[in-house]
Coordinates of C-alpha atoms in Angstrom, one line a residue:
M287 CA 177.3 -4.9 159.9
T288 CA 178.0 -3.5 163.2
K289 CA 177.4 -4.4 166.9
P290 CA 176.6 -1.8 169.4
T291 CA 178.8 -2.7 173.2
E292 CA 175.6 -1.1 174.8
T293 CA 172.1 -0.2 173.7
P294 CA 171.7 3.4 172.8
A295 CA 168.6 5.4 175.0
L296 CA 165.8 5.7 173.0
P297 CA 164.5 8.6 172.2
V298 CA 161.0 10.0 174.3
H299 CA 159.1 9.9 171.0
A300 CA 161.2 7.6 168.9
R301 CA 160.8 7.1 165.0
I302 CA 160.2 3.6 164.3
L303 CA 160.2 1.7 161.1
I304 CA 158.8 -1.8 161.3
V305 CA 159.5 -3.6 158.2
R306 CA 156.8 -6.4 157.4
L307 CA 155.9 -6.3 153.9
S308 CA 153.7 -9.7 153.9
A309 CA 152.1 -12.2 153.9
I310 CA 148.5 -12.1 155.6
G311 CA 149.8 -15.3 158.3
D312 CA 153.0 -13.0 159.0
V313 CA 152.0 -9.9 159.0
L314 CA 149.5 -10.4 161.6
H315 CA 151.7 -12.4 163.8
V316 CA 153.5 -9.6 163.8
T317 CA 151.0 -7.3 164.7
S318 CA 151.1 -8.8 167.9
V319 CA 154.9 -8.2 168.3
V320 CA 153.8 -4.1 167.4
H321 CA 151.0 -4.0 169.8
N322 CA 153.5 -5.0 172.8
L323 CA 155.8 -2.2 171.2
R324 CA 152.8 0.7 171.2
R325 CA 152.2 -1.0 175.2
L326 CA 156.2 -1.0 175.8
L327 CA 156.6 2.4 173.9
P328 CA 153.7 4.3 174.5
D329 CA 154.9 8.0 172.9
A330 CA 156.7 6.5 169.9
E331 CA 155.3 7.3 166.5
L332 CA 155.3 3.7 164.7
T333 CA 155.0 3.7 160.7
W334 CA 154.7 -0.1 159.1
L335 CA 155.8 -0.7 155.4
A336 CA 154.1 -3.4 154.2
S337 CA 152.4 -5.0 150.6
P338 CA 149.2 -5.9 149.0
P339 CA 147.3 -7.6 150.1
A340 CA 148.6 -8.4 153.2
S341 CA 148.5 -4.4 154.1
T342 CA 145.0 -3.7 153.9
L343 CA 144.4 -5.6 157.7
L344 CA 146.5 -2.7 158.8
A345 CA 144.3 0.1 157.4
G346 CA 142.3 -0.1 161.2
N347 CA 145.4 -1.1 163.1
P348 CA 145.2 1.4 166.4
D349 CA 148.9 0.7 167.1
I350 CA 150.6 2.2 164.1
D351 CA 151.2 6.1 163.6
R352 CA 151.2 5.3 160.2
L353 CA 151.0 3.0 157.3
L354 CA 153.2 2.6 153.9
V355 CA 151.9 0.6 151.1
W356 CA 154.4 -0.2 148.6
D357 CA 153.4 -3.1 146.4
R358 CA 156.2 -5.3 145.7
R359 CA 154.6 -7.8 143.2
P360 CA 155.9 -5.7 140.3
L361 CA 159.2 -6.7 141.6
D362 CA 158.8 -10.2 142.1
E363 CA 157.5 -10.3 138.0
A364 CA 160.7 -8.1 136.9
S365 CA 163.0 -10.0 139.0
A366 CA 161.8 -13.1 138.1
H367 CA 161.9 -12.3 134.3
L368 CA 165.8 -10.8 135.0
H369 CA 164.7 -7.3 134.4
L370 CA 166.9 -5.3 136.2
I371 CA 166.4 -1.7 134.7
D372 CA 162.4 -2.6 136.0
C373 CA 163.5 -4.1 139.7
I374 CA 165.4 -0.9 140.0
R375 CA 162.6 1.5 139.7
E376 CA 160.7 -0.3 141.6
I377 CA 162.9 0.4 144.1
K378 CA 163.2 3.7 143.7
K379 CA 159.1 3.9 144.2
A380 CA 159.6 2.7 147.6
R381 CA 162.6 5.0 148.8
A382 CA 160.5 7.9 147.6
L383 CA 157.3 6.7 149.9
L384 CA 160.1 6.3 152.8
A385 CA 162.0 9.7 151.4
P386 CA 159.5 12.0 153.2
Y387 CA 159.8 11.0 156.6
T388 CA 162.8 10.8 159.5
F389 CA 163.4 7.2 161.5
D390 CA 165.5 6.8 164.8
I391 CA 165.2 3.1 164.9
A392 CA 164.3 0.4 161.7
L393 CA 162.8 -3.2 162.6
D394 CA 163.5 -6.0 160.0
L395 CA 161.1 -8.4 161.1
Q396 CA 161.0 -10.3 157.5
G397 CA 164.7 -11.0 157.2
L398 CA 164.5 -11.1 153.3
F399 CA 168.0 -9.5 151.5
L400 CA 164.9 -7.4 149.6
T401 CA 163.9 -6.1 153.2
G402 CA 167.5 -5.4 154.4
I403 CA 167.8 -3.0 151.1
L404 CA 164.5 -1.0 152.0
T405 CA 165.5 -0.8 156.1
R406 CA 168.7 0.6 155.1
L407 CA 167.0 2.9 152.6
S408 CA 164.7 4.3 155.5
G409 CA 168.0 6.0 156.7
A410 CA 167.0 5.2 160.1
P411 CA 171.0 4.9 161.8
R412 CA 170.0 2.0 163.7
C413 CA 168.6 -1.1 161.4
I414 CA 167.8 -3.9 163.6
G415 CA 167.8 -7.9 162.3
I416 CA 166.5 -10.6 162.8
H417 CA 167.8 -14.6 162.7
E418 CA 165.3 -15.7 160.3
R419 CA 165.9 -16.7 156.5
H420 CA 169.1 -13.9 156.7
E421 CA 169.5 -14.0 152.6
G422 CA 172.5 -11.2 153.0
N423 CA 170.3 -9.3 155.3
P424 CA 172.9 -9.1 157.6
L425 CA 174.8 -7.1 155.7
F426 CA 172.1 -4.6 156.0
M427 CA 171.9 -4.3 159.7
T428 CA 173.6 -2.2 162.7
E429 CA 172.2 -4.6 165.2
M430 CA 170.8 -8.0 165.2
A431 CA 168.6 -9.6 167.3
P432 CA 169.7 -12.3 169.7
D433 CA 168.8 -16.2 168.5
I434 CA 166.2 -17.8 170.6
P435 CA 165.7 -21.7 171.0
D436 CA 162.1 -21.1 170.6
P437 CA 161.0 -21.8 167.1
H438 CA 157.9 -20.0 167.4
K439 CA 157.5 -16.7 164.7
I440 CA 156.6 -14.4 166.6
R441 CA 158.5 -14.7 170.0
R442 CA 161.6 -14.9 167.2
Y443 CA 159.9 -11.7 165.9
Y444 CA 159.9 -10.1 169.4
T445 CA 163.5 -10.3 169.6
A446 CA 163.8 -7.6 167.4
L447 CA 162.9 -5.5 170.5
A448 CA 165.4 -6.8 172.7
P449 CA 168.4 -3.9 171.3
L450 CA 165.8 -1.8 172.5
G451 CA 165.6 -3.0 175.8
F452 CA 162.7 -5.7 176.0
G453 CA 163.6 -9.4 177.0
A454 CA 161.0 -12.4 176.4
E455 CA 159.6 -11.2 179.7
T456 CA 157.3 -8.7 178.4
F457 CA 155.3 -10.3 175.5
Q458 CA 152.1 -11.0 175.6
P459 CA 150.2 -12.7 172.4
G460 CA 147.8 -11.6 170.4
P461 CA 147.0 -10.4 167.0
V462 CA 145.9 -7.3 166.1
L463 CA 142.8 -6.3 163.3
A464 CA 140.8 -3.9 163.4
L465 CA 137.1 -4.0 161.2
P466 CA 136.7 -0.3 159.7
K467 CA 133.4 0.9 161.2
N468 CA 131.5 0.6 157.7
L469 CA 131.9 -2.9 158.3
N470 CA 129.5 -2.7 161.4
G471 CA 126.3 -4.8 160.4
Y472 CA 128.2 -6.2 157.5
A473 CA 128.0 -10.0 158.4
K474 CA 124.5 -9.6 159.8
K475 CA 123.3 -8.3 155.7
F476 CA 125.6 -11.1 153.8
W477 CA 124.7 -14.2 155.8
A478 CA 120.5 -13.0 155.4
S479 CA 121.5 -12.4 151.7
H480 CA 122.6 -16.2 151.5
N481 CA 119.8 -17.9 153.7
I482 CA 122.0 -18.4 156.8
D483 CA 120.9 -17.9 159.9
A484 CA 123.0 -16.1 162.1
T485 CA 121.5 -17.2 165.8
R486 CA 122.5 -21.1 164.6
P487 CA 126.4 -21.7 164.2
I488 CA 127.9 -21.3 161.3
L489 CA 131.4 -23.9 160.7
M490 CA 133.5 -21.6 158.3
V491 CA 135.5 -24.3 156.3
C492 CA 138.8 -23.2 153.9
V493 CA 139.8 -26.4 151.9
R494 CA 143.1 -24.4 150.0
T495 CA 146.1 -22.8 151.4
T496 CA 148.7 -21.1 149.4
W497 CA 151.1 -24.2 149.4
P498 CA 150.6 -27.0 148.0
D499 CA 152.2 -29.1 150.7
K500 CA 149.7 -28.3 153.2
N501 CA 146.4 -28.8 151.1
W502 CA 144.1 -31.2 152.7
P503 CA 142.3 -33.4 150.3
P504 CA 139.2 -32.4 149.0
A505 CA 137.9 -35.5 149.7
Y506 CA 139.2 -35.9 152.9
F507 CA 137.2 -32.5 154.2
G508 CA 134.1 -34.1 152.8
E509 CA 134.4 -36.7 154.5
A510 CA 135.4 -35.1 158.4
L511 CA 132.4 -32.7 157.2
R512 CA 129.8 -35.8 158.0
A513 CA 130.2 -35.7 160.9
V514 CA 129.2 -32.1 162.1
P515 CA 125.5 -31.5 163.6
E516 CA 122.5 -31.0 161.0
D517 CA 121.9 -27.7 163.1
V518 CA 125.7 -26.1 161.9
Q519 CA 125.7 -24.6 158.7
I520 CA 128.2 -25.0 156.4
V521 CA 130.1 -21.8 154.7
F522 CA 133.1 -22.5 152.4
S523 CA 135.2 -19.4 152.0
G524 CA 137.8 -18.6 149.4
A525 CA 139.4 -17.1 146.3
K526 CA 137.8 -17.8 142.8
N527 CA 140.0 -20.3 141.8
D528 CA 139.3 -22.2 144.8
A529 CA 135.5 -23.1 143.7
P530 CA 136.6 -26.7 141.9
Y531 CA 137.6 -28.0 145.3
I532 CA 135.0 -26.9 147.2
A533 CA 132.3 -28.1 144.9
E534 CA 134.7 -31.8 145.3
T535 CA 134.4 -31.1 149.2
Q536 CA 130.9 -30.6 148.8
C537 CA 129.6 -33.1 146.6
V538 CA 131.6 -35.8 148.9
L539 CA 129.6 -34.6 152.1
A540 CA 126.5 -34.6 149.8
D541 CA 126.9 -38.5 148.6
G542 CA 127.2 -39.2 152.9
T543 CA 124.6 -37.2 154.2
D544 CA 121.8 -34.6 153.2
H545 CA 123.5 -31.5 155.1
P546 CA 123.6 -29.1 153.2
S547 CA 126.7 -26.3 152.2
L548 CA 127.3 -22.6 151.4
S549 CA 129.8 -21.7 149.1
I550 CA 131.2 -18.3 148.8
A551 CA 134.6 -18.5 147.2
G552 CA 135.3 -15.2 146.0
E553 CA 132.9 -13.3 146.9
T554 CA 134.6 -11.3 150.1
N555 CA 137.6 -9.2 150.2
L556 CA 140.1 -9.6 153.5
L557 CA 138.2 -7.5 156.0
E558 CA 134.9 -8.8 154.8
L559 CA 136.1 -11.8 155.4
A560 CA 137.1 -10.9 158.9
A561 CA 133.7 -9.8 159.3
L562 CA 132.0 -12.7 158.7
L563 CA 135.2 -15.2 160.2
K564 CA 134.4 -12.5 163.6
S565 CA 130.1 -13.5 163.4
A566 CA 131.1 -17.2 162.8
T567 CA 131.0 -20.2 165.7
L568 CA 134.3 -21.9 164.1
L569 CA 136.9 -22.0 161.2
F570 CA 138.4 -26.0 159.9
T571 CA 141.5 -25.3 158.1
G572 CA 145.0 -26.0 156.8
D573 CA 147.4 -23.6 157.8
T574 CA 146.8 -20.6 155.9
G575 CA 146.2 -17.1 156.3
P576 CA 142.6 -16.7 157.3
L577 CA 143.6 -19.1 160.5
Y578 CA 145.9 -15.9 161.6
I579 CA 142.2 -13.9 160.3
A580 CA 140.5 -15.7 162.4
E581 CA 142.2 -15.3 165.6
A582 CA 143.1 -12.2 165.3
V583 CA 139.0 -11.6 165.8
G584 CA 138.3 -13.8 168.2
T585 CA 136.7 -17.1 166.5
P586 CA 138.4 -20.9 168.0
T587 CA 139.2 -22.6 165.0
L588 CA 140.3 -26.4 164.3
S589 CA 143.5 -26.1 162.0
L590 CA 145.6 -29.1 160.3
W591 CA 149.4 -29.2 159.9
G592 CA 152.0 -31.6 157.6
P593 CA 154.9 -29.4 156.2
T594 CA 154.5 -26.8 158.9
A595 CA 154.0 -27.2 162.5
P596 CA 151.5 -25.1 165.6
E597 CA 154.9 -24.6 167.4
I598 CA 156.7 -22.7 164.6
Y599 CA 153.2 -20.4 163.0
G600 CA 150.1 -21.6 165.1
P601 CA 148.4 -19.4 167.1
L602 CA 149.5 -19.0 170.8
T603 CA 146.2 -17.7 172.3
K604 CA 144.0 -19.6 173.4
G605 CA 140.4 -21.6 171.6
H606 CA 142.9 -23.1 169.0
T607 CA 142.5 -27.1 168.2
F608 CA 145.5 -28.4 166.0
L609 CA 146.1 -31.5 164.6
R610 CA 149.1 -33.1 163.4
S611 CA 150.1 -35.2 161.1
P612 CA 151.3 -38.6 162.1
Y613 CA 153.5 -39.1 158.8
E614 CA 157.6 -39.6 160.0
C615 CA 158.6 -36.7 157.5
T616 CA 156.6 -33.6 158.6
A617 CA 157.0 -30.2 159.7
C618 CA 159.7 -29.4 157.0
C619 CA 158.7 -26.2 156.1
K620 CA 159.1 -26.3 152.2
T621 CA 156.1 -25.4 150.1
H622 CA 156.7 -28.5 147.5
C623 CA 156.7 -32.0 148.5
A624 CA 160.7 -33.5 148.6
R625 CA 158.8 -36.8 148.0
K626 CA 156.5 -36.2 145.4
N627 CA 153.4 -37.6 147.5
N628 CA 152.2 -34.9 150.0
G629 CA 152.5 -37.9 152.5
C630 CA 152.1 -35.5 155.6
M631 CA 148.8 -34.4 154.9
N632 CA 147.6 -37.4 153.3
A633 CA 148.2 -39.6 156.7
L634 CA 146.1 -37.6 158.3
K635 CA 142.9 -39.0 158.5
P636 CA 139.5 -38.1 158.0
G637 CA 138.1 -39.2 161.0
V638 CA 140.6 -37.5 163.4
A639 CA 139.0 -34.1 161.9
A640 CA 135.3 -35.7 162.2
D641 CA 136.3 -36.8 165.6
A642 CA 137.5 -33.3 167.1
L643 CA 134.1 -31.8 165.3
R644 CA 131.8 -33.7 166.9
A645 CA 133.7 -32.8 169.7
F646 CA 133.2 -29.5 169.6
F647 CA 130.2 -29.1 168.4
S648 CA 128.4 -31.7 171.2

């Protein structure tokens, strides 16, 4: 790795590659950075290399000129089973995807060994990395962005623009998610088909996350939701395998009130979910992808925080309320609890969320 002694001049029509493969929340975080990049360099040609399913959220992004979709999941599978030949084959697919294009600059906004390889395979003479996970990533970079004391992921991603001459003072928060035209009117039709009145308040609830440690007990969700006024319609979203947890939540809710609720688990893709969230009054959730989708479409959120912290991951725009665990051990940023008790999430009691829900709908 080498460091230039001065900032190289940017070409007028700089061809810039953004490498951020996943996950949903992180990709939406990076849309904020790319939006600023477009604002600051309106004549640049911006290409983004991403992976499904998060890549679907970039299909209509107005700030990028080209979306390259490389599915990293076969590589992850091959790597997990130590199938080296299969790993090489998948990397070659990524190289072939990048090969037709010429880049002046590549920004690695993920900071992995894998994304370092992909960034270098782009052929860009300037490969800029960030101070994040590393995992050998700096070996593939020609430049490293400056480290900063601010822990928030978006602001740390934004440091990749510093070698291009753009400091923190140029940053404007706000993720970008453009819904395709074919989803115009989707929410209205969907709600009508499920007997939901779109003219009344709609509270969407996401009870599961992809990290076991970030999951709040379904019973807690059920108890908290008892505080929701009767005129507010409660809709549970999620994947198909979230259905048992939603059912448990509904059971606890029904045990304390006759408030009806609806589960739409498994019925929507990410963009359809975004359209529904845009029409919702509030999203009540843990720290998971739909939280950032809601932010991107302008929907207020009430979110629960234990092993992660809003100072690191939370929405930077207005309209979002964070409920933090009072537990002594929080913000470990680990996917599995070292104490094996999910103490931080269990310590965040339903009454706290119930009070926040009452306040929002009062």
